[in-house]
Each structure stands twice: as structure tokens, then as C-alpha cells.
Short mmCIF file of C-alpha atoms in Angstrom, two decimals:
data_model
loop_
_atom_site.label_atom_id
_atom_site.label_comp_id
_atom_site.label_asym_id
_atom_site.label_seq_id
_atom_site.Cartn_x
_atom_site.Cartn_y
_atom_site.Cartn_z
CA UNK A 1 112.38 -15.28 109.78
CA UNK A 2 109.33 -17.51 110.21
CA UNK A 3 107.05 -14.58 109.36
CA UNK A 4 108.90 -13.99 106.10
CA UNK A 5 108.71 -17.69 105.18
CA UNK A 6 104.96 -17.61 105.82
CA UNK A 7 104.66 -14.44 103.76
CA UNK A 8 106.18 -16.02 100.64
CA UNK A 9 104.46 -19.36 101.44
CA UNK A 10 107.75 -21.20 101.44
CA UNK A 11 106.12 -24.64 101.63
CA UNK A 12 104.21 -23.98 98.40
CA UNK A 13 107.41 -22.80 96.71
CA UNK A 14 109.10 -26.05 97.70
CA UNK A 15 106.28 -28.01 96.05
CA UNK A 16 106.77 -26.02 92.82
CA UNK A 17 110.53 -26.70 92.89
CA UNK A 18 109.96 -30.39 93.68
CA UNK A 19 107.49 -30.82 90.81
CA UNK A 20 109.80 -29.15 88.29
CA UNK A 21 112.82 -31.21 89.37
CA UNK A 22 110.79 -34.45 89.28
CA UNK A 23 109.61 -33.65 85.75
CA UNK A 24 113.20 -33.06 84.66
CA UNK A 25 114.77 -36.10 86.29
CA UNK A 26 111.76 -38.41 86.32
CA UNK A 27 110.43 -37.91 82.78
CA UNK A 28 113.18 -36.35 80.68
CA UNK A 29 116.50 -37.85 81.75
CA UNK A 30 115.54 -41.55 82.16
CA UNK A 31 113.90 -41.82 78.72
CA UNK A 32 116.77 -40.18 76.87
CA UNK A 33 114.58 -37.71 74.99
CA UNK A 34 115.98 -34.57 73.39
CA UNK A 35 116.24 -31.76 75.93
CA UNK A 36 117.59 -28.23 76.09
CA UNK A 37 118.46 -27.60 79.74
CA UNK A 38 121.32 -29.09 81.72
CA UNK A 39 121.43 -29.15 85.52
CA UNK A 40 122.39 -25.48 85.68
CA UNK A 41 119.56 -24.58 83.31
CA UNK A 42 116.86 -26.37 85.28
CA UNK A 43 118.26 -24.72 88.41
CA UNK A 44 117.78 -21.31 86.80
CA UNK A 45 114.23 -22.24 85.78
CA UNK A 46 113.40 -23.28 89.35
CA UNK A 47 114.85 -20.04 90.74
CA UNK A 48 112.90 -17.92 88.24
CA UNK A 49 109.65 -19.82 88.88
CA UNK A 50 109.76 -19.74 92.67
CA UNK A 51 110.87 -16.09 92.66
CA UNK A 52 107.87 -15.02 90.58
CA UNK A 53 105.59 -17.19 92.74
CA UNK A 54 107.05 -15.67 95.93
CA UNK A 55 106.46 -12.16 94.56
CA UNK A 56 102.89 -13.15 93.71
CA UNK A 57 102.27 -14.46 97.22
CA UNK A 58 103.61 -11.21 98.67
CA UNK A 59 101.43 -8.93 96.53
CA UNK A 60 98.35 -11.00 97.40
CA UNK A 61 99.17 -10.72 101.11
CA UNK A 62 99.74 -6.97 100.75
CA UNK A 63 96.30 -6.44 99.26
CA UNK A 64 94.64 -8.77 101.78
CA UNK A 65 96.11 -6.72 104.65
CA UNK A 66 96.06 -3.33 102.96
CA UNK A 67 96.42 -0.44 105.40
CA UNK A 68 97.06 -2.59 108.47
CA UNK A 69 100.78 -1.78 108.59
CA UNK A 70 101.98 -5.32 109.26
CA UNK A 71 101.55 -8.72 107.59
CA UNK A 72 101.74 -12.10 109.34
CA UNK A 73 102.39 -10.36 112.62
CA UNK A 74 105.94 -9.03 112.18
CA UNK A 75 106.54 -8.09 108.53
CA UNK A 76 105.96 -4.42 107.75
CA UNK A 77 104.24 -3.39 104.54
CA UNK A 78 107.37 -1.47 103.58
CA UNK A 79 109.52 -4.60 103.92
CA UNK A 80 106.96 -6.67 102.02
CA UNK A 81 106.89 -4.17 99.15
CA UNK A 82 110.69 -4.24 99.01
CA UNK A 83 110.68 -8.03 98.89
CA UNK A 84 108.01 -8.00 96.20
CA UNK A 85 110.27 -5.88 93.98
CA UNK A 86 113.36 -7.97 94.75
CA UNK A 87 111.70 -11.31 93.95
CA UNK A 88 110.16 -9.90 90.77
CA UNK A 89 113.52 -8.57 89.59
CA UNK A 90 115.21 -11.89 90.33
CA UNK A 91 112.48 -13.89 88.58
CA UNK A 92 112.35 -11.75 85.43
CA UNK A 93 116.15 -11.31 85.20
CA UNK A 94 116.90 -15.03 85.65
CA UNK A 95 114.08 -15.91 83.23
CA UNK A 96 115.46 -13.47 80.66
CA UNK A 97 118.99 -14.87 81.10
CA UNK A 98 117.73 -18.46 80.74
CA UNK A 99 115.66 -17.63 77.66
CA UNK A 100 118.72 -16.14 76.00
CA UNK A 101 120.89 -19.13 76.93
CA UNK A 102 118.56 -21.48 75.04
CA UNK A 103 118.25 -19.06 72.12
CA UNK A 104 114.59 -18.25 72.74
CA UNK A 105 114.61 -14.67 74.17
CA UNK A 106 110.87 -14.37 73.56
CA UNK A 107 110.25 -17.00 76.28
CA UNK A 108 111.27 -14.40 78.89
CA UNK A 109 107.93 -12.69 78.29
CA UNK A 110 106.28 -15.62 80.08
CA UNK A 111 107.72 -14.56 83.44
CA UNK A 112 106.79 -10.93 82.86
CA UNK A 113 103.22 -11.93 81.97
CA UNK A 114 102.86 -14.17 85.04
CA UNK A 115 104.22 -11.41 87.27
CA UNK A 116 101.67 -9.01 85.76
CA UNK A 117 98.85 -11.51 86.23
CA UNK A 118 99.69 -11.84 89.94
CA UNK A 119 99.55 -8.06 90.33
CA UNK A 120 96.27 -7.75 88.42
CA UNK A 121 94.85 -10.66 90.39
CA UNK A 122 95.73 -9.11 93.74
CA UNK A 123 94.47 -5.67 92.70
CA UNK A 124 91.28 -6.48 90.82
CA UNK A 125 90.55 -10.10 89.90
CA UNK A 126 90.48 -11.49 93.44
CA UNK A 127 87.23 -9.62 93.93
CA UNK A 128 85.57 -11.55 91.09
CA UNK A 129 83.71 -14.66 92.19
CA UNK A 130 85.34 -17.99 91.22
CA UNK A 131 87.69 -16.34 88.70
CA UNK A 132 90.27 -15.65 91.39
CA UNK A 133 90.35 -19.33 92.37
CA UNK A 134 90.64 -20.44 88.75
CA UNK A 135 93.54 -18.06 88.08
CA UNK A 136 95.58 -19.39 91.01
CA UNK A 137 94.96 -22.92 89.74
CA UNK A 138 96.02 -21.99 86.21
CA UNK A 139 99.21 -20.32 87.45
CA UNK A 140 100.05 -23.46 89.44
CA UNK A 141 99.50 -25.58 86.33
CA UNK A 142 101.71 -23.23 84.34
CA UNK A 143 104.58 -23.83 86.77
CA UNK A 144 104.65 -27.42 85.43
CA UNK A 145 104.03 -26.59 81.77
CA UNK A 146 106.92 -24.12 81.79
CA UNK A 147 109.38 -27.01 82.20
CA UNK A 148 108.17 -28.48 78.93
CA UNK A 149 108.22 -25.08 77.24
CA UNK A 150 111.85 -24.37 78.16
CA UNK A 151 113.28 -27.90 78.06
CA UNK A 152 111.30 -29.76 75.37
CA UNK A 153 110.01 -27.29 72.81
CA UNK A 154 113.41 -25.90 71.68
CA UNK A 155 114.65 -29.48 71.11
CA UNK A 156 111.73 -30.67 68.97
CA UNK A 157 112.58 -31.88 65.45
CA UNK A 158 110.58 -33.79 62.86
CA UNK A 159 112.29 -37.03 63.93
CA UNK A 160 111.58 -36.75 67.65
CA UNK A 161 108.25 -34.93 67.52
CA UNK A 162 106.23 -38.06 68.43
CA UNK A 163 108.25 -38.93 71.55
CA UNK A 164 108.45 -35.29 72.64
CA UNK A 165 104.68 -34.96 72.27
CA UNK A 166 104.04 -38.02 74.45
CA UNK A 167 106.21 -36.65 77.25
CA UNK A 168 104.67 -33.19 76.95
CA UNK A 169 101.19 -34.72 77.16
CA UNK A 170 102.14 -36.36 80.47
CA UNK A 171 103.22 -32.95 81.80
CA UNK A 172 99.92 -31.48 80.60
CA UNK A 173 98.00 -34.25 82.40
CA UNK A 174 99.84 -33.55 85.65
CA UNK A 175 99.32 -29.81 85.20
CA UNK A 176 95.58 -30.42 84.77
CA UNK A 177 95.51 -32.51 87.95
CA UNK A 178 97.47 -29.81 89.81
CA UNK A 179 94.95 -27.22 88.61
CA UNK A 180 92.04 -29.25 90.01
CA UNK A 181 93.72 -29.85 93.38
CA UNK A 182 94.80 -26.21 93.74
CA UNK A 183 91.27 -25.09 92.88
CA UNK A 184 89.90 -27.29 95.68
CA UNK A 185 92.53 -25.87 98.07
CA UNK A 186 91.63 -22.31 97.19
CA UNK A 187 87.94 -22.99 97.77
CA UNK A 188 88.73 -24.60 101.13
CA UNK A 189 90.87 -21.57 102.03
CA UNK A 190 88.00 -19.22 101.17
CA UNK A 191 85.72 -21.31 103.39
CA UNK A 192 88.16 -21.05 106.29
CA UNK A 193 88.46 -17.27 105.84
CA UNK A 194 84.76 -16.62 105.31
CA UNK A 195 84.50 -14.26 108.30
CA UNK A 196 87.60 -12.26 107.36
CA UNK A 197 86.51 -11.96 103.73
CA UNK A 198 83.03 -10.88 104.80
CA UNK A 199 84.48 -8.15 107.01
CA UNK A 200 86.65 -6.71 104.22
CA UNK A 201 83.87 -6.98 101.64
CA UNK A 202 85.38 -9.69 99.43
CA UNK A 203 83.13 -11.75 97.17
CA UNK A 204 83.85 -15.42 97.60
CA UNK A 205 81.87 -18.57 96.94
CA UNK A 206 81.32 -19.37 100.66
CA UNK A 207 79.95 -15.86 101.22
CA UNK A 208 77.62 -16.21 98.25
CA UNK A 209 76.43 -19.79 98.81
CA UNK A 210 77.09 -20.19 102.52
CA UNK A 211 79.66 -22.38 104.22
CA UNK A 212 77.63 -25.59 104.25
CA UNK A 213 76.62 -25.47 100.57
CA UNK A 214 80.15 -24.54 99.51
CA UNK A 215 81.64 -27.52 101.32
CA UNK A 216 79.13 -29.84 99.69
CA UNK A 217 80.02 -28.35 96.29
CA UNK A 218 83.73 -28.86 97.02
CA UNK A 219 83.00 -32.47 97.91
CA UNK A 220 81.19 -32.96 94.60
CA UNK A 221 84.02 -31.27 92.68
CA UNK A 222 86.50 -33.65 94.30
CA UNK A 223 84.92 -36.44 92.25
CA UNK A 224 86.40 -34.93 89.05
CA UNK A 225 90.12 -35.43 89.90
CA UNK A 226 89.29 -38.89 91.27
CA UNK A 227 87.65 -39.92 88.00
CA UNK A 228 90.49 -38.34 86.03
CA UNK A 229 93.11 -40.29 87.99
CA UNK A 230 91.15 -43.54 87.63
CA UNK A 231 90.89 -43.04 83.87
CA UNK A 232 94.59 -42.16 83.66
CA UNK A 233 95.47 -45.21 85.74
CA UNK A 234 93.32 -47.49 83.58
CA UNK A 235 94.80 -46.08 80.37
CA UNK A 236 98.50 -46.17 81.29
CA UNK A 237 99.03 -48.43 84.32
CA UNK A 238 96.35 -51.13 84.00
CA UNK A 239 98.91 -53.85 83.25
CA UNK A 240 101.03 -52.90 86.27
CA UNK A 241 99.13 -54.04 89.36
CA UNK A 242 101.65 -52.51 91.80
CA UNK A 243 101.32 -49.08 90.17
CA UNK A 244 97.53 -49.36 90.27
CA UNK A 245 97.52 -50.27 93.97
CA UNK A 246 99.86 -47.40 94.81
CA UNK A 247 97.67 -44.91 92.95
CA UNK A 248 94.56 -46.21 94.69
CA UNK A 249 96.20 -46.05 98.12
CA UNK A 250 98.10 -42.77 97.82
CA UNK A 251 95.88 -40.65 95.56
CA UNK A 252 92.36 -42.05 95.26
CA UNK A 253 91.91 -43.02 98.92
CA UNK A 254 92.98 -39.59 100.27
CA UNK A 255 90.73 -37.84 97.73
CA UNK A 256 87.82 -40.08 98.72
CA UNK A 257 88.47 -39.25 102.38
CA UNK A 258 88.62 -35.56 101.46
CA UNK A 259 85.29 -35.77 99.63
CA UNK A 260 83.55 -37.55 102.53
CA UNK A 261 84.89 -35.09 105.11
CA UNK A 262 83.60 -32.15 103.06
CA UNK A 263 80.08 -33.43 103.65
CA UNK A 264 80.64 -34.05 107.36
CA UNK A 265 82.55 -31.11 108.83
CA UNK A 266 82.51 -27.33 109.05
CA UNK A 267 85.13 -26.62 111.73
CA UNK A 268 88.14 -24.60 110.61
CA UNK A 269 90.50 -27.04 112.32
CA UNK A 270 89.16 -29.91 110.19
CA UNK A 271 89.24 -27.75 107.05
CA UNK A 272 92.89 -26.87 107.65
CA UNK A 273 93.61 -30.58 107.89
CA UNK A 274 91.89 -31.08 104.53
CA UNK A 275 94.04 -28.28 103.11
CA UNK A 276 97.13 -30.10 104.33
CA UNK A 277 95.86 -33.36 102.85
CA UNK A 278 95.57 -31.76 99.41
CA UNK A 279 99.11 -30.43 99.77
CA UNK A 280 100.35 -33.94 100.59
CA UNK A 281 98.54 -35.27 97.50
CA UNK A 282 100.40 -32.70 95.37
CA UNK A 283 103.73 -33.81 96.85
CA UNK A 284 102.95 -37.48 96.24
CA UNK A 285 101.87 -36.71 92.66
CA UNK A 286 105.16 -34.90 92.03
CA UNK A 287 107.25 -37.74 93.44
CA UNK A 288 105.31 -40.26 91.34
CA UNK A 289 106.99 -38.79 88.25
CA UNK A 290 110.24 -40.42 89.39
CA UNK A 291 108.70 -43.88 88.95
CA UNK A 292 107.66 -43.61 85.30
CA UNK A 293 111.06 -45.00 84.29
CA UNK A 294 110.14 -48.26 86.02
CA UNK A 295 106.50 -48.36 84.91
CA UNK A 296 106.67 -47.45 81.22
CA UNK A 297 109.91 -49.21 80.27
#
């Protein structure tokens, strides 16, 4: 069972589900804005999203271990292919059902497109330098945007357009932050797997620049989300000293630590810890959505 959970990257799926639920019940419900989905609807959206993401993780693992017979130790390629099909069918079917419930059948194409992108990524794009990292980041950001697409867009009218736009912009800001953090995680992962990728002939940034230069570049890139969060904090939370202190302690400080460590370490053990730190930052960012009702009111 543990091998299968690792195969679909269950912890990452939980973060996607957490972020979507926090958007729904942290941003939409407390502010009484016009929405489309009830509890059942958001449940369907979560199921469709994590199913497509699980299928994507499986196809990536299949191509990374192509021809070896087994993945993650105990999962056969045959079983993985079967699971890939099952999760894709669940994701597309549930997405199609949800899109029809809200009267927007065309929205179902979004899940089909994402599923196709995962397959193309695993088959071809992951060999293209940097692009593969960017695509994973964009797909992660889309998992947040999709909540606004399904829940906010169908409910927009001329009267509520302003309030709906404000809420959607907050989702977009969080999606942008998620993209930046996921991009850093993907680059760290490539650095950890530099030997494996070299052996299978993959083109990654660490192989091209070297491990040391890549880590320094990652450290420099970490400045961007820090500056973005500081600007966001100054713009929206400046009058709330408690919110500012929490952001500084729970987001900025860990990112600063991450940046410093990138310039000081090369061991895979330390890099895995930095990977975990970025995952924790994503969880904290998701949970922070639940506190907007106390900050903005």
C-alpha cells in the first residue's frame, strides 16, 4: 500500500485538496459572495482534481522508470498503467459530470487538457530544459485557479462583478505563489536526482550548470517569492500587525532560511529537508486562506 501511495504522491494530492477546500471555505463562504458549488460540488471538484494529478504522477513515474518492470520497489508497470487509466477515467468523468451540473459542459475540457498535458510532459517535454519544471508549476497553480473557474465564474453578474473579481485576484495571487514554490521544489528535486538523470540521459538544469551553480541559482530565485509576499503583506495586511508578524514568521523566515541553505549545502539529505520545508510553506499558505475572514472584515 505504501508503494502505491508513494507512486501517486499522496502527500502532494492532500495539499491540492487542502488548498481547494481552504479557498472554498476561507474565501468564498465567509464573505457571502455569489458561488455556484455547494459542499457536494466542491467535493466533486476535489476528486476530479486529485484524480487527474494522481494519473499525472503515475505517468511521470512510468516514463522515469521505463523498462525496469517495477516502480517504487513493489508496483509493477502493468499495475501502474492500469491505475493511470482508472484515475484518468475518474477525473475526466467526475469533471464532466460537475461541468454539466453547473450548466457549463465546456469546462470539462479543462480536465481532458490537463490529462493530455501530463502525458505529453512525461513523454516529451520533460526532456526540455527548464520547460518541464515550469509546466509542473503551472499545473499546480491551475489546481487553485480551477476553483475560481468552477465556483465563481458561473455566478458572475454585472452587480457582483467587482467583488467576484477581488476574490478571484486573491486566488490568482496564491496560484502565482504556488507556482514559484513548486518551481523551486522541482529544481531541488532535479538537483537531488542529478546522478540518476545523468545516467538516463535527461537534460536538467543541474546537469547543464552543475550542482553548485544550480543551488546558488535556486537561492537567488527564492528572493522572488519573498519579495512578492512582502509586497502582498504591505498592500493588504499592513494595518494588521498580528497578520504581518505571522507572515514574517511562517512564510518569510522559512524562505530566508531556504535561501541561505541553498548557498551552504550540497548533501542530498539537506536538500530533501529543503524540499520538505517548501512543502510545509505550501501547507501554511493554504491554511492562511482560512484567516482572511478575520483580517479583511
